[in-house]
Amino acid sequence: MVTPRWIEKALGIKDTAHSVLAPMPCKILRVEVEEGQQVKKEQVLVVIESMKMETSIRSPQDGVVSKIVHQQGELCKAGTALVEFEDPASIA
């Protein structure tokens, strides 16, 4: 059974299939890409700081960045989208 979109929106459920998520609560130190930029797998997208350690968040795939969700200096919760990619089906 498919969950209706209005229920997903009301519950705050997001489609994360084309997103890179924060692995832990963090602060955004640097955003290394721009919206519309073509990226390669393993390319650094965002550098975060958590528990006084810097971590580079890398692209899990080749693709085009559709949205930078959080900017430098912002705080994020674990599981929050940091970068969203264009749906490959919509590009073809």
Coordinates of N, CA and C in Angstrom, one line a residue:
M1 N 0.8 -1.2 0.0 CA 0.0 0.0 0.0 C 0.9 1.2 0.0
V2 N 0.5 2.2 -0.8 CA 1.3 3.4 -1.0 C 0.7 4.5 0.0
T3 N 1.6 5.2 0.7 CA 1.2 6.2 1.6 C 0.8 7.5 0.8
P4 N -0.3 8.1 1.0 CA -0.7 9.3 0.3 C 0.3 10.4 0.6
R5 N 0.5 11.3 -0.4 CA 1.5 12.4 -0.3 C 1.2 13.3 0.9
W6 N -0.1 13.6 1.1 CA -0.5 14.5 2.1 C -0.2 14.0 3.5
I7 N -0.2 12.7 3.7 CA 0.2 12.1 5.0 C 1.7 12.2 5.2
E8 N 2.4 12.0 4.1 CA 3.9 12.1 4.2 C 4.3 13.6 4.6
K9 N 3.6 14.5 3.9 CA 3.9 15.9 4.2 C 3.5 16.3 5.7
A10 N 2.3 15.8 6.1 CA 1.9 16.1 7.5 C 2.8 15.5 8.5
L11 N 3.4 14.3 8.2 CA 4.3 13.7 9.2 C 5.7 14.1 9.0
G12 N 6.0 14.9 8.0 CA 7.4 15.3 7.8 C 8.3 14.3 7.1
I13 N 7.7 13.3 6.5 CA 8.4 12.3 5.8 C 8.9 12.8 4.4
K14 N 10.2 12.7 4.2 CA 10.7 13.2 2.9 C 11.3 12.0 2.1
D15 N 11.3 12.2 0.8 CA 11.9 11.3 -0.1 C 13.4 11.6 -0.1
T16 N 14.2 10.7 0.5 CA 15.6 10.9 0.6 C 16.4 10.1 -0.4
A17 N 15.8 9.6 -1.4 CA 16.5 8.7 -2.4 C 17.5 9.5 -3.2
H18 N 17.3 10.8 -3.4 CA 18.2 11.6 -4.1 C 18.8 12.7 -3.3
S19 N 19.1 12.4 -2.0 CA 19.6 13.3 -1.1 C 20.9 12.8 -0.4
V20 N 21.7 13.7 0.1 CA 22.8 13.3 1.0 C 22.4 13.8 2.4
L21 N 22.4 12.9 3.4 CA 22.0 13.3 4.7 C 23.1 13.5 5.7
A22 N 22.9 14.3 6.7 CA 23.8 14.5 7.7 C 23.9 13.2 8.6
P23 N 25.1 12.7 8.8 CA 25.2 11.4 9.5 C 25.1 11.6 11.0
M24 N 25.2 12.9 11.5 CA 25.1 13.2 12.9 C 24.8 14.7 13.1
P25 N 24.4 15.1 14.3 CA 24.2 16.5 14.5 C 25.5 17.3 14.2
C26 N 25.4 18.4 13.4 CA 26.6 19.0 13.0 C 26.4 20.5 12.7
K27 N 27.5 21.2 12.4 CA 27.6 22.5 11.9 C 28.2 22.5 10.5
I28 N 27.6 23.2 9.5 CA 28.2 23.3 8.2 C 29.4 24.2 8.2
L29 N 30.6 23.7 7.9 CA 31.8 24.5 7.8 C 31.9 25.1 6.4
R30 N 31.8 24.3 5.4 CA 32.0 24.7 4.0 C 31.1 24.0 3.1
V31 N 30.5 24.6 2.1 CA 29.8 24.0 1.0 C 30.7 24.1 -0.2
E32 N 31.1 22.9 -0.7 CA 32.1 22.8 -1.8 C 31.5 22.8 -3.2
V33 N 30.2 22.7 -3.3 CA 29.6 22.7 -4.6 C 28.5 23.8 -4.8
E34 N 28.0 23.9 -6.0 CA 26.9 24.9 -6.3 C 25.7 24.2 -6.9
E35 N 24.5 24.8 -6.7 CA 23.4 24.2 -7.4 C 23.6 24.2 -8.9
G36 N 23.2 23.1 -9.5 CA 23.3 23.0 -11.0 C 24.7 22.4 -11.4
Q37 N 25.6 22.2 -10.4 CA 26.9 21.7 -10.7 C 26.9 20.2 -11.0
Q38 N 27.6 19.7 -12.0 CA 27.8 18.3 -12.2 C 28.9 17.8 -11.3
V39 N 28.6 16.7 -10.5 CA 29.5 16.1 -9.6 C 29.8 14.7 -9.9
K40 N 31.0 14.2 -9.5 CA 31.4 12.8 -9.7 C 31.2 12.1 -8.3
K41 N 31.1 10.8 -8.4 CA 31.1 10.0 -7.2 C 32.4 10.2 -6.4
E42 N 32.2 10.3 -5.1 CA 33.3 10.5 -4.1 C 33.8 12.0 -4.1
Q43 N 33.2 12.9 -4.8 CA 33.6 14.3 -4.8 C 33.1 14.9 -3.5
V44 N 33.9 15.8 -2.8 CA 33.4 16.4 -1.6 C 32.3 17.4 -1.9
L45 N 31.2 17.3 -1.2 CA 30.1 18.2 -1.3 C 30.0 19.2 -0.2
V46 N 30.2 18.8 1.0 CA 30.1 19.6 2.2 C 31.1 19.2 3.2
V47 N 31.6 20.1 4.0 CA 32.5 19.8 5.1 C 31.7 20.2 6.4
I48 N 31.6 19.2 7.3 CA 30.8 19.5 8.5 C 31.7 19.4 9.7
E49 N 31.3 19.9 10.9 CA 32.0 19.8 12.1 C 31.0 19.2 13.1
S50 N 31.5 18.1 13.8 CA 30.7 17.5 14.9 C 31.7 17.0 15.9
M51 N 31.4 17.3 17.2 CA 32.3 16.9 18.3 C 33.7 17.3 18.0
K52 N 33.9 18.5 17.5 CA 35.2 19.1 17.3 C 36.0 18.4 16.2
M53 N 35.4 17.6 15.4 CA 36.1 17.0 14.3 C 35.4 17.4 12.9
E54 N 36.3 17.6 11.9 CA 35.8 17.9 10.6 C 35.6 16.6 9.8
T55 N 34.5 16.6 9.1 CA 34.2 15.4 8.3 C 33.8 15.9 6.9
S56 N 34.4 15.3 5.9 CA 34.0 15.6 4.5 C 32.9 14.7 4.1
I57 N 31.8 15.3 3.6 CA 30.6 14.5 3.1 C 30.8 14.4 1.6
R58 N 30.9 13.2 1.1 CA 31.2 13.0 -0.3 C 29.9 12.5 -1.1
S59 N 30.0 12.7 -2.4 CA 28.9 12.3 -3.2 C 28.8 10.8 -3.4
P60 N 27.6 10.2 -3.2 CA 27.5 8.8 -3.3 C 27.3 8.3 -4.8
Q61 N 27.2 9.3 -5.7 CA 26.9 9.0 -7.1 C 27.4 10.1 -8.0
D62 N 27.5 9.8 -9.3 CA 27.6 10.9 -10.3 C 26.2 11.6 -10.4
G63 N 26.2 12.9 -10.6 CA 24.9 13.5 -10.8 C 25.0 15.0 -10.9
V64 N 23.8 15.7 -10.8 CA 23.7 17.1 -10.8 C 23.1 17.6 -9.5
V65 N 23.7 18.5 -8.9 CA 23.2 19.1 -7.6 C 22.0 19.9 -8.0
S66 N 20.8 19.6 -7.4 CA 19.6 20.4 -7.6 C 19.4 21.4 -6.5
K67 N 19.9 21.1 -5.3 CA 19.6 22.1 -4.2 C 20.6 21.9 -3.1
I68 N 21.2 23.0 -2.6 CA 22.0 23.0 -1.4 C 21.0 23.4 -0.3
V69 N 20.7 22.4 0.6 CA 19.7 22.6 1.6 C 20.2 23.5 2.8
H70 N 21.4 23.3 3.2 CA 22.0 24.1 4.3 C 23.2 24.8 3.9
Q71 N 23.4 26.1 4.3 CA 24.5 26.9 4.0 C 25.5 26.9 5.1
Q72 N 26.7 27.5 4.8 CA 27.8 27.6 5.8 C 27.3 28.3 7.1
G73 N 27.7 27.7 8.2 CA 27.4 28.2 9.5 C 26.1 27.7 10.1
E74 N 25.3 27.0 9.3 CA 24.0 26.5 9.9 C 24.2 25.2 10.6
L75 N 23.3 25.0 11.6 CA 23.3 23.7 12.4 C 22.3 22.8 11.9
C76 N 22.6 21.5 11.8 CA 21.8 20.5 11.3 C 21.6 19.3 12.3
K77 N 20.4 18.7 12.2 CA 20.2 17.5 13.0 C 20.6 16.3 12.2
A78 N 20.9 15.2 12.9 CA 21.2 13.9 12.2 C 20.0 13.5 11.3
G79 N 20.4 13.1 10.1 CA 19.3 12.7 9.2 C 18.7 13.8 8.3
T80 N 19.2 15.0 8.5 CA 18.7 16.1 7.7 C 19.4 16.1 6.4
A81 N 18.7 16.4 5.3 CA 19.2 16.5 4.0 C 20.2 17.7 3.9
L82 N 21.4 17.5 3.3 CA 22.4 18.5 3.2 C 22.4 19.0 1.7
V83 N 22.4 18.0 0.8 CA 22.4 18.3 -0.6 C 21.4 17.4 -1.3
E84 N 20.7 17.9 -2.3 CA 19.7 17.1 -3.1 C 20.2 17.0 -4.5
F85 N 20.0 15.9 -5.1 CA 20.4 15.7 -6.5 C 19.2 15.7 -7.4
E86 N 19.4 16.0 -8.7 CA 18.3 15.9 -9.7 C 18.0 14.4 -9.9
D87 N 16.7 14.1 -10.1 CA 16.3 12.7 -10.3 C 16.8 12.3 -11.7
P88 N 17.6 11.2 -11.8 CA 18.2 10.8 -13.1 C 17.1 10.6 -14.1
A89 N 15.9 10.1 -13.7 CA 14.8 9.9 -14.7 C 14.4 11.1 -15.3
S90 N 14.4 12.3 -14.6 CA 13.9 13.5 -15.1 C 14.9 14.2 -16.1
I91 N 16.2 13.8 -16.0 CA 17.3 14.3 -16.9 C 17.2 13.6 -18.2
A92 N 16.9 12.3 -18.2 CA 16.9 11.5 -19.5 C 15.8 11.9 -20.4

